[in-house]
Coordinates of C-alpha atoms and ligand atoms in Angstrom, one line a residue:
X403 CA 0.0 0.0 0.0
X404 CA 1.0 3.3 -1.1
X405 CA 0.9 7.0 1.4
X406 CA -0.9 9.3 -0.9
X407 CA -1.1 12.8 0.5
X408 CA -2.9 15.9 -0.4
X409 CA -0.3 18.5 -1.8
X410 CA -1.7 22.0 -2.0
X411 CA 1.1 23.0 -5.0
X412 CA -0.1 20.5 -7.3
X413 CA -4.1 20.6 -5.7
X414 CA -4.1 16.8 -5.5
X415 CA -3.4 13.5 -4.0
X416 CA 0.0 12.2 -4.6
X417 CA 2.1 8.9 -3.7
X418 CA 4.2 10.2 -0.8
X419 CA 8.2 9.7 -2.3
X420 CA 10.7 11.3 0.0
X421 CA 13.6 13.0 -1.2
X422 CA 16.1 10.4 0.8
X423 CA 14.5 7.0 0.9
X424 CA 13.5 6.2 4.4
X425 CA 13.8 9.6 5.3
X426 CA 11.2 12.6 5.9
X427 CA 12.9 16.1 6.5
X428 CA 9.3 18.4 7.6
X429 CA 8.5 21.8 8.6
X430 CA 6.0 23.1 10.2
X431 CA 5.3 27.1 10.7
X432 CA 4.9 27.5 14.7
X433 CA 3.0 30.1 16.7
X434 CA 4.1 33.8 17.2
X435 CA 4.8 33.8 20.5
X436 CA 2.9 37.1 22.2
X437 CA 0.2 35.3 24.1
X438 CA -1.6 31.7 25.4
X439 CA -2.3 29.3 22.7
X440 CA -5.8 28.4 21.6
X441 CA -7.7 25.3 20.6
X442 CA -7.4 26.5 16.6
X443 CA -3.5 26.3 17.8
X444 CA -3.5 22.6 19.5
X445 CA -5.2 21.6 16.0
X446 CA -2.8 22.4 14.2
X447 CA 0.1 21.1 16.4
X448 CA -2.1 17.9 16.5
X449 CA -2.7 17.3 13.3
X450 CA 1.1 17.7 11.9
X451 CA 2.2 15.4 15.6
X452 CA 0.0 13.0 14.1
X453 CA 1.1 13.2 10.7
X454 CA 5.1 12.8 12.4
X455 CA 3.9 9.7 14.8
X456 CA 2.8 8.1 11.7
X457 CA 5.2 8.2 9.2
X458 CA 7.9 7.1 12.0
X459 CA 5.9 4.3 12.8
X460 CA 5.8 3.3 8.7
X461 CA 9.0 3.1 9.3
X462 CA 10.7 6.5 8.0
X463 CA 13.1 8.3 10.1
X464 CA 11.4 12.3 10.5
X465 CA 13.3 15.0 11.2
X466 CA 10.6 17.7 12.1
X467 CA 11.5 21.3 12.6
X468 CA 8.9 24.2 14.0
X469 CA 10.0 27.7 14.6
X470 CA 9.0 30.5 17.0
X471 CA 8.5 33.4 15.8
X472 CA 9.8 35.9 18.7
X473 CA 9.8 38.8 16.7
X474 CA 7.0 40.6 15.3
X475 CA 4.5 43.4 16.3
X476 CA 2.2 42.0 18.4
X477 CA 4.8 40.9 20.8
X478 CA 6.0 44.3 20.9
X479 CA 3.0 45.6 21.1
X480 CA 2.2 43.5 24.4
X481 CA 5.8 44.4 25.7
X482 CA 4.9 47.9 25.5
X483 CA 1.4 47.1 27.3
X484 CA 3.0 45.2 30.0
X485 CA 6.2 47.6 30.4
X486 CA 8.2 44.8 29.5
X487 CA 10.4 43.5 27.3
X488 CA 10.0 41.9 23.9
X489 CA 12.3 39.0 24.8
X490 CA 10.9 38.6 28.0
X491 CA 7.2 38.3 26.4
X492 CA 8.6 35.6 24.6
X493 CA 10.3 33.6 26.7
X494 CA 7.2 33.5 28.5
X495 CA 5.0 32.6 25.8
X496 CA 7.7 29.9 24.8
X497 CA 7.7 28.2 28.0
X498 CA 3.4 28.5 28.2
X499 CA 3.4 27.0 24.6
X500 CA 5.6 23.8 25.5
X501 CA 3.3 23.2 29.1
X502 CA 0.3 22.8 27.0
X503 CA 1.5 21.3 23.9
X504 CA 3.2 18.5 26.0
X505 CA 0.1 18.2 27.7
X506 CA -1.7 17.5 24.3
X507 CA 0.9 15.3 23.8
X508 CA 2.6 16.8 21.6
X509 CA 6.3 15.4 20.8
X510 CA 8.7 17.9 20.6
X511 CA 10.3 19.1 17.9
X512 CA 13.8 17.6 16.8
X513 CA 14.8 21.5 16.9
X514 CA 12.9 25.1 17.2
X515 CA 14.4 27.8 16.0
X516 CA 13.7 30.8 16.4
X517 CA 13.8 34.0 14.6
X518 CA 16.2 36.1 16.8
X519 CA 18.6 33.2 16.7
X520 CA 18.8 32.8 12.5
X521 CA 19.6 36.8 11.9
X522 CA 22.5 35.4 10.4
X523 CA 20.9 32.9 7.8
X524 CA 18.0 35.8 7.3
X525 CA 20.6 38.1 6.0
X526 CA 22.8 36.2 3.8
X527 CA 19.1 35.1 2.2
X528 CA 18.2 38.4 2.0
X529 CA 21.8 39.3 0.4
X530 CA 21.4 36.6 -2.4
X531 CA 18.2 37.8 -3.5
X532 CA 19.5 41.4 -3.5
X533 CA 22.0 40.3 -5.7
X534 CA 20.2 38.3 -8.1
X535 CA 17.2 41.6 -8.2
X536 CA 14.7 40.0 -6.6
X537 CA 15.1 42.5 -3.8
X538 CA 15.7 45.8 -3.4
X539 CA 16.3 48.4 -0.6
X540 CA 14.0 51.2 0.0
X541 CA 14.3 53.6 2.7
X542 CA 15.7 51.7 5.6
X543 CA 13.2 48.6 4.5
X544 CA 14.3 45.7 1.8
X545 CA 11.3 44.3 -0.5
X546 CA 10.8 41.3 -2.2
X547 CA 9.7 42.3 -5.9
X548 CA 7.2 40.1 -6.7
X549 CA 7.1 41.0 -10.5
X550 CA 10.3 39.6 -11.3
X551 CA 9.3 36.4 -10.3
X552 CA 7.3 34.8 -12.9
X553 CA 6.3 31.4 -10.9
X554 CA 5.1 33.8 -8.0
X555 CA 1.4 33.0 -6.9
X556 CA 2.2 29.2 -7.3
X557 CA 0.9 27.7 -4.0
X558 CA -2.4 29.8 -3.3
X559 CA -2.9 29.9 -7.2
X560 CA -3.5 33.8 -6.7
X561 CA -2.8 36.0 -10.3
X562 CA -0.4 39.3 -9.6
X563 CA -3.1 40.9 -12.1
X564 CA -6.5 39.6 -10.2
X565 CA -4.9 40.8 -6.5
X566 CA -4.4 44.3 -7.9
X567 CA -7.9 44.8 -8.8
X568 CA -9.2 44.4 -4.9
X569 CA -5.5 46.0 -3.9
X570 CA -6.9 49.7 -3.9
X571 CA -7.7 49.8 -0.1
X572 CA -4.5 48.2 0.9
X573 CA -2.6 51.6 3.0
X574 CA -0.1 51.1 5.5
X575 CA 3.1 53.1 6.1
X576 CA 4.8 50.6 3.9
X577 CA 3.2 51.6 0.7
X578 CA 4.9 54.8 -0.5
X579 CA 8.3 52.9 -0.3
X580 CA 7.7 50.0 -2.5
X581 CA 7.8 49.7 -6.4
X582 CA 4.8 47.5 -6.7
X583 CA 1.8 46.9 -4.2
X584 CA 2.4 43.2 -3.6
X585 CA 5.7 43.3 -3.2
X586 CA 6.2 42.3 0.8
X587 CA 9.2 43.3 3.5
X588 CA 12.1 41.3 3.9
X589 CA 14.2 43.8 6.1
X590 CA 12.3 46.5 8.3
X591 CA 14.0 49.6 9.4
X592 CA 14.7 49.8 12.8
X593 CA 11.7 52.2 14.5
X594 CA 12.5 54.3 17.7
X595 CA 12.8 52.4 20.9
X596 CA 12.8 48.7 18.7
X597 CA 15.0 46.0 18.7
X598 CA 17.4 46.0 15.6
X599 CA 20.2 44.4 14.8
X600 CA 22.8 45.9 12.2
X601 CA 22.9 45.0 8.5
X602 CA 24.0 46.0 5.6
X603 CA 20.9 47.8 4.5
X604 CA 21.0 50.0 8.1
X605 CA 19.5 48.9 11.8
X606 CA 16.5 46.5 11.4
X607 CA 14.9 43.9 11.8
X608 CA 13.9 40.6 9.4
X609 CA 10.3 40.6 7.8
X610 CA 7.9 37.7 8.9
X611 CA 8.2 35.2 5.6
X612 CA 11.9 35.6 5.3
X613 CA 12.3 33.9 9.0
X614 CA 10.7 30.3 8.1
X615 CA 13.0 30.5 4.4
X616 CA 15.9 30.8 6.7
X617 CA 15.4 28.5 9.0
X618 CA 14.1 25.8 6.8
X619 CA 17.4 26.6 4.9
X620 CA 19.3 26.0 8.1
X621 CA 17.9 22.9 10.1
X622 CA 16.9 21.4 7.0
X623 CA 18.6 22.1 3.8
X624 CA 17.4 23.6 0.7
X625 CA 14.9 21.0 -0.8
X626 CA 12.6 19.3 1.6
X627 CA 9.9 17.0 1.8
X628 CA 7.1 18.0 4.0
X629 CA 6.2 21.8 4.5
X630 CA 3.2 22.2 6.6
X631 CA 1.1 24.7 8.2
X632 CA -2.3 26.1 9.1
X633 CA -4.8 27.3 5.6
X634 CA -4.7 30.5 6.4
X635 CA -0.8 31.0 5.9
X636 CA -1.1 29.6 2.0
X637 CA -1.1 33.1 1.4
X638 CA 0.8 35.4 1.6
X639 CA 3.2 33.4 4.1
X640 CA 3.7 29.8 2.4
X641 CA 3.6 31.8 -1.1
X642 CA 6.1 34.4 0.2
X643 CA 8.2 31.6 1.6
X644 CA 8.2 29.6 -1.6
X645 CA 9.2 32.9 -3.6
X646 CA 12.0 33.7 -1.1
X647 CA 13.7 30.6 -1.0
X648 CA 13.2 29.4 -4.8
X649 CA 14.3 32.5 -6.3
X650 CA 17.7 32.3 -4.2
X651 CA 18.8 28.6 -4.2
X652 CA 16.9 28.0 -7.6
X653 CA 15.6 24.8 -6.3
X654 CA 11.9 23.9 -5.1
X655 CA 11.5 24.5 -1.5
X656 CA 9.0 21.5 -0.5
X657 CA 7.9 18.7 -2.4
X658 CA 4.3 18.5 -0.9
X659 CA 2.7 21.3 1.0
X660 CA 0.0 20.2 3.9
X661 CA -2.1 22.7 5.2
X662 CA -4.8 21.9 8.2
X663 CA -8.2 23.0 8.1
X664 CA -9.3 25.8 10.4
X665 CA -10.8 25.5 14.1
X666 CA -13.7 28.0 13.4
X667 CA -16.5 29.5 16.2
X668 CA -19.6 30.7 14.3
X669 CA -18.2 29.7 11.0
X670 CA -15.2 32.5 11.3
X671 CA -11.5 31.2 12.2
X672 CA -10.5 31.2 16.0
X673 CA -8.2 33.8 16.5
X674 CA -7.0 36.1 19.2
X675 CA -7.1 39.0 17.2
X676 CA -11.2 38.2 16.4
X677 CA -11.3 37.7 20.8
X678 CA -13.3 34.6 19.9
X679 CA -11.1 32.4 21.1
X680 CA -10.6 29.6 23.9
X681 CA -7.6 28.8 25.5
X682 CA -5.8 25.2 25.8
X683 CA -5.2 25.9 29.5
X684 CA -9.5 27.5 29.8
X685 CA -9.9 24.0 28.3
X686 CA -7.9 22.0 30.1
X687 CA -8.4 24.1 33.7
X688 CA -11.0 25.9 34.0
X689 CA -13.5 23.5 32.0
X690 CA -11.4 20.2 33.2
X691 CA -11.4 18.9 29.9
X692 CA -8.9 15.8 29.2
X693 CA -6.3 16.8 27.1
X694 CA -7.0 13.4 24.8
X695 CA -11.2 14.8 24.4
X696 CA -9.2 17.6 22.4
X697 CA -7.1 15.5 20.6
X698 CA -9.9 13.1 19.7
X699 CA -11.8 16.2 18.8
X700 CA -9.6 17.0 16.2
X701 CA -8.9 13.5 15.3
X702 CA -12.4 12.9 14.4
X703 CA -12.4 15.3 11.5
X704 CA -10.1 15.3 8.6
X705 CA -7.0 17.4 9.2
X706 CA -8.0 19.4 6.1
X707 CA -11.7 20.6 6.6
X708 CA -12.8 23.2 8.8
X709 CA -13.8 22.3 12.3
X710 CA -16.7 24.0 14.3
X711 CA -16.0 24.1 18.0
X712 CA -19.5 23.5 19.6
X713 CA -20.1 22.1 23.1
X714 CA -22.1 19.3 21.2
X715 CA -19.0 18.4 19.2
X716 CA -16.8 18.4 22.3
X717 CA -19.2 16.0 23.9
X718 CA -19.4 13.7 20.9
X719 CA -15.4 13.6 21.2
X720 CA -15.9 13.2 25.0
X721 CA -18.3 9.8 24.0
X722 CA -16.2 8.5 22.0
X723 CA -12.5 9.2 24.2
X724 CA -14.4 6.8 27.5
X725 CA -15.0 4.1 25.1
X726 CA -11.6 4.0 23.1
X727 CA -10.1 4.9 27.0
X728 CA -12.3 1.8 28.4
X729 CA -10.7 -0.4 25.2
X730 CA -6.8 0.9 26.2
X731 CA -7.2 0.3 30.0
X732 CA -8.7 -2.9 29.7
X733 CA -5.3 -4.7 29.8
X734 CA -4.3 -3.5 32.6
X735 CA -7.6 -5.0 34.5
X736 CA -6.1 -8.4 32.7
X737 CA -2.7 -7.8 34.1
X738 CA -1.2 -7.8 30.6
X739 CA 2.0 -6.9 29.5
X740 CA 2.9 -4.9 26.3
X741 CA 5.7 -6.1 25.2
X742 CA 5.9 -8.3 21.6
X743 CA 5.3 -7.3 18.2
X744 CA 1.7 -6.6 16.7
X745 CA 0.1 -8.7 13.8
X746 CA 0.6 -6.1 11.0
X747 CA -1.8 -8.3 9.0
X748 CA -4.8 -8.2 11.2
X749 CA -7.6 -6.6 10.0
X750 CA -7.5 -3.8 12.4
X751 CA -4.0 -2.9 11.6
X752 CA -5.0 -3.1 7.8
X753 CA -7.9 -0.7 8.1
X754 CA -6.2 1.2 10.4
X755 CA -3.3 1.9 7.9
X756 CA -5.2 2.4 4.8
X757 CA -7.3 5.0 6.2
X758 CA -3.9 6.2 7.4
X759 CA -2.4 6.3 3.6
X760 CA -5.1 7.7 2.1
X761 CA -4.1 11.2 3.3
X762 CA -3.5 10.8 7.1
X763 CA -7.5 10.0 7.4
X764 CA -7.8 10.3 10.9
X765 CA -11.5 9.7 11.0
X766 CA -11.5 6.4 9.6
X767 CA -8.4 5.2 11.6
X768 CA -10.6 6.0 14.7
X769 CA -13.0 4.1 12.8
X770 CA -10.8 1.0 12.5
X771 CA -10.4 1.0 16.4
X772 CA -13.4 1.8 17.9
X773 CA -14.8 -1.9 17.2
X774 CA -12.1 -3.4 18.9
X775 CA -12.2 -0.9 21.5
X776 CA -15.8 -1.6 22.0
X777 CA -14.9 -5.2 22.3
X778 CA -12.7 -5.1 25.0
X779 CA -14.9 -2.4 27.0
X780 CA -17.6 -5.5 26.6
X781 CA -14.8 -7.5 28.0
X782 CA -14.0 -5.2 30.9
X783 CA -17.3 -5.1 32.5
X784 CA -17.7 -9.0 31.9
X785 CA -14.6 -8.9 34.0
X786 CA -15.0 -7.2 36.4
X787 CA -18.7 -8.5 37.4
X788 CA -17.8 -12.2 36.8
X789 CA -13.9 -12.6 37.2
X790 CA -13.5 -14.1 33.5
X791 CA -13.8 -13.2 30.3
X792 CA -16.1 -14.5 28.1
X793 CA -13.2 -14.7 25.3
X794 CA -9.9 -16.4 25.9
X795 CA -7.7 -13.6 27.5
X796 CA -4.7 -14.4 24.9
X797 CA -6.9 -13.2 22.3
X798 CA -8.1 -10.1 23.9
X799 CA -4.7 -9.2 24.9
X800 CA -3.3 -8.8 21.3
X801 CA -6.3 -7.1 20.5
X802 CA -5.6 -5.0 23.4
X803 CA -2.0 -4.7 22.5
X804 CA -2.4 -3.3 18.5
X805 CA -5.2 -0.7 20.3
X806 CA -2.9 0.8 22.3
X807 CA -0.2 0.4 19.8
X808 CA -2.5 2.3 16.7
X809 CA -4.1 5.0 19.1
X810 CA -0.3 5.8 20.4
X811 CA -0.1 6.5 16.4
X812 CA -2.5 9.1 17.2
X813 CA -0.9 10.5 20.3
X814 CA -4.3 9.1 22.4
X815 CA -2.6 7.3 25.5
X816 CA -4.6 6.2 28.7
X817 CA -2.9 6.1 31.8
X818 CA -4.0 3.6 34.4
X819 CA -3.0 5.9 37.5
X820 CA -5.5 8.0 36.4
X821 CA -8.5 5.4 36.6
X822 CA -7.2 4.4 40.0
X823 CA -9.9 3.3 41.9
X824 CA -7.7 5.0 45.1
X825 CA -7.2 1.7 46.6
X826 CA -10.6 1.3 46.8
X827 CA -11.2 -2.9 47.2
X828 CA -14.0 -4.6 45.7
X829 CA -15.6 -5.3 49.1
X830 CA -15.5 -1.5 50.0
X831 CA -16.9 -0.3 46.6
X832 CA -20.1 -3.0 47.2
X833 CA -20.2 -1.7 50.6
X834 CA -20.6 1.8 49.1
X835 CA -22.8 0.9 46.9
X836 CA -24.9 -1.0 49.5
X837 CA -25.2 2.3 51.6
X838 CA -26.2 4.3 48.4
X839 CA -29.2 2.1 48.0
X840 CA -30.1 2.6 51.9
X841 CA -29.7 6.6 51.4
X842 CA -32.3 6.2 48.3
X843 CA -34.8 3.6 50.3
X844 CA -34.2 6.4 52.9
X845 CA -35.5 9.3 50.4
X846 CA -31.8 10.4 51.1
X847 CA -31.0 10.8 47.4
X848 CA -28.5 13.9 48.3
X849 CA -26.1 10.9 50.6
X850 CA -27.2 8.6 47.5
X851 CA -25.7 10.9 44.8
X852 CA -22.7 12.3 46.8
X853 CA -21.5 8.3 47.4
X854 CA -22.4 8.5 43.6
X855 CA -19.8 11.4 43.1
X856 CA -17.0 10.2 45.2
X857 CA -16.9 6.7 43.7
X858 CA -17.1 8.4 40.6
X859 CA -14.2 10.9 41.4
X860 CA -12.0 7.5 41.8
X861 CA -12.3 6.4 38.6
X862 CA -15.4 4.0 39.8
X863 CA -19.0 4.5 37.8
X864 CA -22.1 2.8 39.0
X865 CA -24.9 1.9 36.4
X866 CA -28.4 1.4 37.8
X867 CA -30.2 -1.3 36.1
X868 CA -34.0 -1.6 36.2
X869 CA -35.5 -3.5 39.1
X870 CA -32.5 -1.8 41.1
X871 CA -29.1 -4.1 40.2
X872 CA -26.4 -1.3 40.2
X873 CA -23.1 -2.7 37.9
X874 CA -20.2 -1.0 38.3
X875 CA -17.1 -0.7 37.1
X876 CA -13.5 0.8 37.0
Ligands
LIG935 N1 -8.4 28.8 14.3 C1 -7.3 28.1 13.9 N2 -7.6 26.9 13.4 C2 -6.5 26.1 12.9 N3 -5.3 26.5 12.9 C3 -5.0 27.7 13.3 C4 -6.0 28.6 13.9 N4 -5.4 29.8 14.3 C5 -4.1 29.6 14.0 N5 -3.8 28.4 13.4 C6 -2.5 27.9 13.0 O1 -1.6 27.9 14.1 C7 -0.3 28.2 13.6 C8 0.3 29.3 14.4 O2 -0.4 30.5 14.1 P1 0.0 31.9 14.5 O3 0.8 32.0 15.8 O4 0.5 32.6 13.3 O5 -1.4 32.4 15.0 P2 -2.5 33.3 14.3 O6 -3.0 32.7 13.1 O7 -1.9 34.7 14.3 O8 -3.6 33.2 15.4 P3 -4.2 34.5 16.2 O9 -4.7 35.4 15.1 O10 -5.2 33.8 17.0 O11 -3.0 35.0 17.0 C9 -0.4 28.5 12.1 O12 -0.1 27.3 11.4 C10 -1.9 28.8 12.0 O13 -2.4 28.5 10.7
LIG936 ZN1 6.4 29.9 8.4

């Protein structure tokens, strides 16, 4: 079975052929660093972790690099708000980013660079292109002129002529210094009171596109496989990118361009500048949301549509995380051990992986496990009532074992401390259970439900059967 994947240059599916066999060099565009991360952020650092986890485990070795971008006007802008300092906004927003991207479970990066570190690389780029006349300098400022690029408008499949005709209410302080309206900023001038670094074209500092050239240039090398990022930076930023780097190495930057769908509220994108927006941390904190209910929120959908966050959604995503989460903890009630190889021929691994392939459907894989998952949920509660199984428990445990192998694919992981019945015993939870039924015969249904609650907080849920059977389980 072949990957395909959808490449945004060419508009279609494509067998996925790396550059070096065995070997994926990808790039992803990461956050600008002035403020929390939202949930249209932890999609898109889902999706392309997702995207990582499975090409490793088919077997290619993936070198994945994702910037910051530490420089930029709305981090100085919230220096200046908060009196402080543009590095020190960063550093902050740095350090807030990893917290909740490791608690999405996020792998890191193999290296994040970041745009105050790669002044260097931005330079000698910009240089290159100056020499060769795709740039020139203008007033303290360098511009990339887009009209002397013929292939320019590539990726979005914008026309140079079409833009100008809705270009007339375009103003900013920009304008009067370059030739051509499109043409964008490599180099600013340095502004009163900013941070600049020297250069041959005066004190500035390096435009946003030029940054993720650079960079990509640096940790990766001039041609790479994978370039990936959200929709909404086909244009101008994966276009500009694409212009930067080609017209300077004269080589294609990225064989196949991936770009996620957006996490929209109303049908408009999430986004702080819009103030529609909901935190990871709100999420996570405030709402007490398990971090794997996001990540099988945005696993449900393909990576490339738009998402609408709804509570309805979230609680569909909720639904479906306790049953695949009953399926991965159910081995542990066996007292199974991981360790062994998976049948890569079973039929779960083979639905699970042609899903995969055809464009990193994340939907269907979830598809592929959820029977099995079911299954040994089934199996749990048989378990846990009656002290067997009902199928022979070296079956269910290689079942058990490629579930928790495939949903690792996905980054959904289900910890057993977490469902820890607090050293609750059996006896003790029937005793429980056994005073709950005296509070309701005693019209005490507050006692009833708060022995309800507290068995509940440890991991324990009681289901009340007609006639007044309560099951249970962990
Ligand atoms: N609502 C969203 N849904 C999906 N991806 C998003 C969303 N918002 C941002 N992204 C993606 O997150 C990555 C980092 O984005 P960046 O830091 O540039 O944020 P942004 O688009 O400026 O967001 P905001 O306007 O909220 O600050 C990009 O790949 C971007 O496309
Ligand atoms: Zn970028």
């Amino acid at each position: 079975m072949a990957l395909v994947v959808y490449n945004t240059l060419t508009r279609r599916k494509e067998p996925f052929e790396p550059i070096e066999s065995g070997h994926v060099k990808m790039y992803c565009c990461g956050v600008t660093v002035y403020d929390f991360c939202h949930l249209g952020h932890a999609r898109s650092y889902i999706a392309w972790d997702t995207v990582r986890r499975y090409l490793t485990w088919r077997g290619y070795k993936v070198r994945y690099v994702q910037n910051f971008t530490d420089i930029d006007d709305k981090i100085l802008n919230r220096a200046r708000e908060e009196g402080s300092t543009m590095e020190a906004v960063a550093e902050r927003n740095i350090q807030l980013y990893f917290e909740d991207m490791r608690r999405l479970n996020i792998l890191d990066a193999d290296a994040y660079p970041r745009a105050t570190n790669t002044i260097d690389g931005i330079k000698r780029l910009i240089y290159e292109l100056e020499q060769k006349e795709f740039a020139y300098a203008a007033g303290g400022d360098v511009y990339y002129a887009v009209q002397h690029d013929r292939e320019y408008g590539k990726l979005s499949g914008r026309k140079l002529e079409d833009m100008q005709a809705g270009a007339s209410g375009r103003v900013d302080d920009e304008e009067p210094k370059k030739r051509y309206p499109f043409d964008f900023a490599l180099w600013k001038g340095a502004k009163p009171g900013e941070p600049a670094w020297d250069s041959p074209w005066g004190k500035g500092r390096p435009g946003w596109h030029i940054e993720c050239s650079a960079m990509v240039r640096e940790f990766l090398g001039e041609t790479i496989d994978i370039h990936v990022g959200g929709a909404d930076l086909v244009f101008p930023h994966h276009e500009n990118e694409i212009a930067q780097s080609e017209a300077a190495t004269g080589k294609s930057l990225a064989n196949y361009w991936l770009h996620n769908g957006m996490v929209n509220v109303d049908g408009e994108k999430m986004s702080k500048s819009l103030g529609n927006f909901t935190t990871i941390r709100d999420l996570l904190d405030k709402k007490g949301i398990d971090p794997m209910v996001i990540r099988f929120f945005v696993l449900q959908a393909s990576y490339r549509k738009p998402i609408d966050f709804t509570n309805e959604a979230l609680s569909a995503a909720q639904n479906g995380w306790e049953t695949l989460k009953d399926g991965l903890l159910f081995g542990f009630k066996l007292n199974s051990a991981l360790e062994g190889e998976i049948d890569r021929t079973s039929q779960t691994v083979q639905e699970f992986q042609a899903a995969m392939d055809d464009d990193f459907n994340t939907s269907g894989a979830l598809a592929a496990l959820f029977p099995v998952a079911k299954e040994l949920q089934r199996q749990g509660n048989i378990l846990v009532h009656e002290g067997k199984t009902d199928t022979a428990p070296d079956i269910l445990q290689v079942q058990w074992k490629t579930l928790v192998e495939l949903a690792k694919v996905l980054g959904l992981e289900a910890e057993p401390e977490a469902e820890s019945s607090g050293g609750l015993s059996d006896s003790e939870i029937e005793t429980l259970i056994q005073q709950r039924k005296d509070a309701k015969k005693a019209k005490d249904f507050a006692e009833a439900d708060r022995i309800r609650n507290d068995l509940q907080v440890q991991g324990i849920t009681l289901i009340d059967k007609p006639g007044g059977e309560v099951i249970w389980h962990r």
